[in-house]
Structure formats: C-alpha cells, structure tokens
CSV table of C-alpha atoms in Angstrom, one decimal:
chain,number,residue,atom,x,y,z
A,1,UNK,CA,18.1,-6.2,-14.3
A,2,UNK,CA,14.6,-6.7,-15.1
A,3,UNK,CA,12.4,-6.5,-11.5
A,4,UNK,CA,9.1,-7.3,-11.1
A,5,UNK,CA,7.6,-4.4,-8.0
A,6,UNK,CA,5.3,-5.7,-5.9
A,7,UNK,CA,2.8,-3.6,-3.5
A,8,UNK,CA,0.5,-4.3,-1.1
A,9,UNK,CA,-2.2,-2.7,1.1
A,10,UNK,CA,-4.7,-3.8,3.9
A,11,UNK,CA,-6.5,-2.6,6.6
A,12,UNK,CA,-3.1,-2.4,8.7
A,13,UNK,CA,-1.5,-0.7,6.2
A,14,UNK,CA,-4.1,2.0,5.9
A,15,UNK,CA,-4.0,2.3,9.4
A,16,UNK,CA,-0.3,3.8,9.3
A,17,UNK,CA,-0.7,5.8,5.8
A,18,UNK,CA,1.3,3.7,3.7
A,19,UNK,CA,-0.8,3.6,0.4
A,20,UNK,CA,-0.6,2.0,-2.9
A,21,UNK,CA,0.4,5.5,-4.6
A,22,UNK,CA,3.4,5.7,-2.1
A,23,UNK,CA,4.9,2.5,-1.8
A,24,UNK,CA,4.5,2.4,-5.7
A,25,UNK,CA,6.8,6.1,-5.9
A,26,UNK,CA,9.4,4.6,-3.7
A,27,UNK,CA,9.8,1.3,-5.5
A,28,UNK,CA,10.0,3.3,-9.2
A,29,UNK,CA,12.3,5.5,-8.0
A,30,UNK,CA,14.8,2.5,-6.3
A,31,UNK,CA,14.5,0.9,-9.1
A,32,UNK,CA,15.1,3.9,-11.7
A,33,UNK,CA,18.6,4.8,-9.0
A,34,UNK,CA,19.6,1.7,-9.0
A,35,UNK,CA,19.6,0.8,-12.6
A,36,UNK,CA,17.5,-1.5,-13.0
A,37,UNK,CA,14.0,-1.7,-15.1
A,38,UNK,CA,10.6,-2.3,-13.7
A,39,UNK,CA,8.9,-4.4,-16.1
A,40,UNK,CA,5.3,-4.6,-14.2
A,41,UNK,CA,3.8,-3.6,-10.7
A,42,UNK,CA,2.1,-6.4,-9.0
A,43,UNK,CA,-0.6,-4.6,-6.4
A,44,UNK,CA,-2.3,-6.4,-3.9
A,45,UNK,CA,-5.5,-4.8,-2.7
A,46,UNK,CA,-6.8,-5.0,1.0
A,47,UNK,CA,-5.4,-8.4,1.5
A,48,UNK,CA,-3.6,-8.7,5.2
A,49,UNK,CA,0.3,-9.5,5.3
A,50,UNK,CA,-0.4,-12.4,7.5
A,51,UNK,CA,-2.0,-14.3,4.6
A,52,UNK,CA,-0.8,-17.5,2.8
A,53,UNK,CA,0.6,-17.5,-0.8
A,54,UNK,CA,-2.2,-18.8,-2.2
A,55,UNK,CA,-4.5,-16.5,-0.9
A,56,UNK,CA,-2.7,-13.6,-2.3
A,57,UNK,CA,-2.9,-13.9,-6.4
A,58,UNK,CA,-1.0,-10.5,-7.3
A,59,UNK,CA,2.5,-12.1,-5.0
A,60,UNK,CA,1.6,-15.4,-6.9
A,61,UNK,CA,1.9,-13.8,-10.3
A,62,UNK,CA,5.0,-11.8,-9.7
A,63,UNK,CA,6.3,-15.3,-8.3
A,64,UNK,CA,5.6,-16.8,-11.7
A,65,UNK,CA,6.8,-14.3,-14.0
A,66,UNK,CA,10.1,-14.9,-11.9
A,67,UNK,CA,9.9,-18.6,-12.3
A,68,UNK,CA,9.0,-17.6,-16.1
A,69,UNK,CA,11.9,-16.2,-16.9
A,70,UNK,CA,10.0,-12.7,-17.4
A,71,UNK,CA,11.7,-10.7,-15.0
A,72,UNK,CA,14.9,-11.5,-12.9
A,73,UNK,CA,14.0,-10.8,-9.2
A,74,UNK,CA,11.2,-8.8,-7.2
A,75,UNK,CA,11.1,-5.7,-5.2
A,76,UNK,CA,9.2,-4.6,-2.5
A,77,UNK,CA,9.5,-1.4,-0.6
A,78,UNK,CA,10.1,-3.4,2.4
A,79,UNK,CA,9.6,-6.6,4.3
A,80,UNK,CA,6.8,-5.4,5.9
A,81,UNK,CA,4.5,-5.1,2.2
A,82,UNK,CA,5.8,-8.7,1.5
A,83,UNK,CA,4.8,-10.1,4.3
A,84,UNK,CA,4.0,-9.3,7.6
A,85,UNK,CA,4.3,-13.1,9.3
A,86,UNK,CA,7.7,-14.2,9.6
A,87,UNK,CA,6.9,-17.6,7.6
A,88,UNK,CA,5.3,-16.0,4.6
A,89,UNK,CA,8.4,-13.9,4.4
A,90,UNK,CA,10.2,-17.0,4.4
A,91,UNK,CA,7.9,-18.7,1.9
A,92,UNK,CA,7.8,-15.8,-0.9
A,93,UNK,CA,12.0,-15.9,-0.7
A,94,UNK,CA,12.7,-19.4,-1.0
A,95,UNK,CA,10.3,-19.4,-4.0
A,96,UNK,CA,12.2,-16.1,-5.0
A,97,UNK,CA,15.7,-18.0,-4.8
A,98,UNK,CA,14.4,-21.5,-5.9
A,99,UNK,CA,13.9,-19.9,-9.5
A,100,UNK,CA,17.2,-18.2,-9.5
A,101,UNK,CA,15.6,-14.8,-8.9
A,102,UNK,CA,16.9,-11.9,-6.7
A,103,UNK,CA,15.0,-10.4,-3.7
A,104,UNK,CA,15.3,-7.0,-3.1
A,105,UNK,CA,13.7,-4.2,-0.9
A,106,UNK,CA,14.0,-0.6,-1.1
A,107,UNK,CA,14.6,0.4,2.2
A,108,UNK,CA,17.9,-2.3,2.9
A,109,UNK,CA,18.9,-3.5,-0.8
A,110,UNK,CA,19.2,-6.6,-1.8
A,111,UNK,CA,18.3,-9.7,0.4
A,112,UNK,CA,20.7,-12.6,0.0
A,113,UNK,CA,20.3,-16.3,-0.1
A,114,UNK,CA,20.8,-18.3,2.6
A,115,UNK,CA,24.2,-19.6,2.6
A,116,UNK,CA,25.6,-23.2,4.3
A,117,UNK,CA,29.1,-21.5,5.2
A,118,UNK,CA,27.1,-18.6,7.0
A,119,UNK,CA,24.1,-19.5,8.9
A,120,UNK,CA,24.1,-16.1,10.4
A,121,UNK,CA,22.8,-14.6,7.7
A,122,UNK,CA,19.9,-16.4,7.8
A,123,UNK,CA,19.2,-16.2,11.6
A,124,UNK,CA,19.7,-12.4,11.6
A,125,UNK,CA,17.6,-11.8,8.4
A,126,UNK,CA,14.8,-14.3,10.8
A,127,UNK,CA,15.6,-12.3,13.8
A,128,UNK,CA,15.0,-9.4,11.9
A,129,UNK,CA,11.5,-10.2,10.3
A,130,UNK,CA,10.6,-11.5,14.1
A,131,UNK,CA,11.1,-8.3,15.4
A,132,UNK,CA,9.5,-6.1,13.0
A,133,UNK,CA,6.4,-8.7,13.4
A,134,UNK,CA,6.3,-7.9,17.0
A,135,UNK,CA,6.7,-3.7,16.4
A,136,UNK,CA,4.1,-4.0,13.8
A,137,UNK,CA,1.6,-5.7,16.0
A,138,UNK,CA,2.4,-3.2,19.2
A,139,UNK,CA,1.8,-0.1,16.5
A,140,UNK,CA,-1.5,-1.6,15.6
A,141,UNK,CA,-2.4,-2.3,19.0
A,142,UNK,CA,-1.7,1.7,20.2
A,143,UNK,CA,-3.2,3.1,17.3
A,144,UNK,CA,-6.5,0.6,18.3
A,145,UNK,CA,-6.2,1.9,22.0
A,146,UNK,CA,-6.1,5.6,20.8
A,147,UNK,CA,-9.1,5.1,18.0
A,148,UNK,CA,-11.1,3.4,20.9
A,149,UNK,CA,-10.4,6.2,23.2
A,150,UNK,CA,-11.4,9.1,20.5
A,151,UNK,CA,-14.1,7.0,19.6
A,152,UNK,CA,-15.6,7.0,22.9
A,153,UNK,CA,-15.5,10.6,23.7
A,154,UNK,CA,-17.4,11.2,19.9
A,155,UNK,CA,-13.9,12.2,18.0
A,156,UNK,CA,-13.2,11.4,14.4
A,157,UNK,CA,-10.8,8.4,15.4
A,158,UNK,CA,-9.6,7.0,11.7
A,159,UNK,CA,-6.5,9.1,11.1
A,160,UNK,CA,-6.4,10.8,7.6
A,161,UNK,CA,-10.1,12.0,6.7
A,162,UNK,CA,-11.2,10.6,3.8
A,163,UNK,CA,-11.1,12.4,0.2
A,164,UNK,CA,-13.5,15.4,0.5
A,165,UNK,CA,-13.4,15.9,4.2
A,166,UNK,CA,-11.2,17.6,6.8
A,167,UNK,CA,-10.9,17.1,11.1
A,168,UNK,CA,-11.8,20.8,12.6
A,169,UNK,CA,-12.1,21.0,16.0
A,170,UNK,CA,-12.1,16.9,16.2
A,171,UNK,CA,-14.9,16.8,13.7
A,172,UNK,CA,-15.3,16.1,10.2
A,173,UNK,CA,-16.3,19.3,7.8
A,174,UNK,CA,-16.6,19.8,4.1
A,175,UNK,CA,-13.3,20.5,2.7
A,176,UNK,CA,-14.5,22.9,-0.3
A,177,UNK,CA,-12.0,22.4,-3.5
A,178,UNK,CA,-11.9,18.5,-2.6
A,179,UNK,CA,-15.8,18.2,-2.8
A,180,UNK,CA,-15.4,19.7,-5.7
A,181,UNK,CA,-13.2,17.3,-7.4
A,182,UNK,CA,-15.7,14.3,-6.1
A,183,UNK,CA,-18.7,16.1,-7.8
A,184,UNK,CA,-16.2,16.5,-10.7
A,185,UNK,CA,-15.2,12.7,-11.1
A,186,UNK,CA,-18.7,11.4,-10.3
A,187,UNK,CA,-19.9,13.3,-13.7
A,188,UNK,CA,-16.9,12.1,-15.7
A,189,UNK,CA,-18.1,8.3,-14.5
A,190,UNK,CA,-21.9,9.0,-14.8
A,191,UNK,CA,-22.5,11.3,-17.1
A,192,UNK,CA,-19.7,10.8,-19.7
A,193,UNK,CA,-18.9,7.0,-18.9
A,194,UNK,CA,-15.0,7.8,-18.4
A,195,UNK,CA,-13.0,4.5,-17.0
A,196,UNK,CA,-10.7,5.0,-14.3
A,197,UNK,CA,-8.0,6.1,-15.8
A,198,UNK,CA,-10.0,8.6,-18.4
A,199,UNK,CA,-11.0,10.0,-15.3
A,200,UNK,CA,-7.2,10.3,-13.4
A,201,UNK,CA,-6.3,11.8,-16.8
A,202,UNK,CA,-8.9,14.3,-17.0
A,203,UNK,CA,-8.5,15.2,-13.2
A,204,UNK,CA,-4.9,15.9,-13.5
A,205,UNK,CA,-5.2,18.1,-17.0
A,206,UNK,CA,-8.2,20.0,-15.1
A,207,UNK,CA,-5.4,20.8,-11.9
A,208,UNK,CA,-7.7,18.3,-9.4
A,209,UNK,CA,-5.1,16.5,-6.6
A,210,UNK,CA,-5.2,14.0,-4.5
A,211,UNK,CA,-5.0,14.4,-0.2
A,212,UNK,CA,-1.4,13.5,-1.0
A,213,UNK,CA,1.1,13.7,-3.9
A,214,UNK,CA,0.4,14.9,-7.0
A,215,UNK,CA,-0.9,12.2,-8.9
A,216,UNK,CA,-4.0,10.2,-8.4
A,217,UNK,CA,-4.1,6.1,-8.3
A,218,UNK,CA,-6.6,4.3,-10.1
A,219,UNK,CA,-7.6,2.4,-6.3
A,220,UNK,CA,-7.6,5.9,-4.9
A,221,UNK,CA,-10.2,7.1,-7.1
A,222,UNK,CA,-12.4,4.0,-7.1
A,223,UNK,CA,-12.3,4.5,-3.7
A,224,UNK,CA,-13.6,8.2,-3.7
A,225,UNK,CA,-16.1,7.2,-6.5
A,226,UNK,CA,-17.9,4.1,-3.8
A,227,UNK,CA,-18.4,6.4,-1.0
A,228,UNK,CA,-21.1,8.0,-2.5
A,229,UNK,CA,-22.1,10.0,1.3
A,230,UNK,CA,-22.7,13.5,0.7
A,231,UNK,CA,-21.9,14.3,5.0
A,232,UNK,CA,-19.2,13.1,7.4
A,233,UNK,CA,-18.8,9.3,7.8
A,234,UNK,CA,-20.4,8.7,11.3
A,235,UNK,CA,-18.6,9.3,14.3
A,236,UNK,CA,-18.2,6.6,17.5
A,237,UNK,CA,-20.2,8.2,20.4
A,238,UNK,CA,-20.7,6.7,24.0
C-alpha cells in the first residue's frame, strides 16, 4: 500500500523531545515492517496540534495527494502528531475516509471507519483522543511548573541543551566536539555556499553527529545554523 507519512512539530512537542528526526525513524520503519511503501513525508514545522486544517498546509497536502489518488492512506506516528484537539482529529479522518483512504498510526495500527452497526467504535476511538487531549495538556502544564521553578532559582529550565552546549552543575558549558561541528557547518554554509543537505552530507562523511541519533535532519541543522550565539542562551534569574 502506498502511504503518505506525515510529521509534525511545535513548541509542545519540543517540549517533550519528540523531534522531526524521530517521529520520521518510527514512521519509516512501520511502514518498511509492515509492508507497505512510503511515497513522501509530509513535515509540519512549529505549527501547534490544536490548529485548523487550513492553517496547516503540509496535513492539507498529504490530504490531497490521498484525495488524488497518489497514495492510498496516511500515517502518523500517533494521534497526538495528527492532531492534538479532539475535532481536528476528527476532521483530518473523515477527510481521510471521505476519499477512500486508510488511516493509520504507528503506535495502534490502523484506525477504522466509523461504522453504523458499531457506534462503539467511534465513541471509544472519541473517548480515546479526549483523554490523551487532557494528559497532554496536564504534561505541559508540569513541565511549565518545573521550568518556572528552575527558572526562578537561575537554572537552565529548557530540557535538552541546545546543539553545542551541555547542563553542568545546572548551567550551560561549551560542549567541545559539538562546537566544533557548529564552527564546521557554519564554513560549509559561508564559506563554501553548501545547501542544507550538502552540508548533512558532508557532516556525516566527516563523522559529525547530532545530540541524538545518528543522522542529521535538514530542520535540525537550520536550526543550529540561526543561533548564531557563541555563549550559553541566557538563563531565567529572580
């Protein structure tokens, strides 16, 4: 079955660690166990879950290419990286089924159609996207409450340090090899005028990783290339 993946971050979603590079791994590899081929990768970039359709073009496009014909169903890692509000959920399905296209997610398989004979299904499928709305809000909440508390006593309070940086006694220090791979892809950009993925390829021969995994994403190096700072991002102090 042809599947088109789709991917999404945000400012939640960087909250709890869930990037582009590894919601991207875990939709591959269910599609590659499963059998089926992905034909393209939608990615949303720092657009919120709680958004409507329209506001989201990469979901939009993988809509279309279903309605299209081009690919047979979508797959998401989970709910969650759909949609985080129950009714866009409900919204991106219906399109989904309205098309004859299949919905699936990698952590629970494929998610059926609603079915007149068994309106259970859809009220637990509902129940189930109500309840993951309300843990995902409480998470964000605590992990607010706990930045806002490090924050006021003058410790790093993001979670991961960024690309080049490491927490040491609740501070920020140079991390040594990974300023050395900034240095490195800010020459391949300025000096020899390398795209993005020139400079992921080049990275990679040369033996340069990422924070996590071993290869880099195009959004993960654009990332590292705009924050240009050559010392720790400021800390929250009282």
């Amino acid at each position: 079955m042809r599947l088109a993946g789709y991917i999404r971050v945000s400012t939640g979603s960087q909250l709890d660690g869930f990037g582009l590079e590894d919601q991207e791994q875990i939709v591959r590899r269910w599609t590659r166990e499963h059998g089926h081929k992905l034909v393209k990768v939608f990615t949303e970039k720092a657009v919120s879950g709680t958004v409507a359709g329209e506001e989201r073009p990469e979901l939009a496009a993988a809509l279309s290419w279903i309605e299209d014909k081009k690919v047979d169903g979508i797959v998401a890692p989970n709910l969650d990286r759909l949609a985080r509000e129950l009714v866009v959920q409900e919204a991106a399905l219906a399109q989904t089924w309205k098309h004859g296209g299949r919905a699936f997610m990698a952590d629970q398989g494929e998610i059926l159609p609603d079915d007149p004979e068994d309106p259970m299904r859809t009220a637990m499928r509902q129940m189930m996207g109500v309840f993951a709305q309300l843990d995902r809000g409480m998470t964000v909440a605590k992990l607010r409450r706990g930045r806002r508390i490090k924050g006021e006593k003058g410790e790093y309070a993001y979670g991961a340090p960024p690309y080049g940086w490491q927490a040491h006694k609740k501070e920020l220090t140079p991390e040594e090899m990974e300023q050395a791979g900034r240095a490195r892809a800010r020459q391949l950009r300025d000096e020899d005028g390398l795209s993005l993925r020139e400079i992921i390829a080049v990275l990679e021969a040369e033996g340069i990783r990422p924070k996590r995994g071993e290869r880099w994403h195009p959004e993960t190096v654009r990332r590292m290339l705009a924050n240009t700072a050559d010392r720790p991002p400021t800390l929250r102090r009282r």
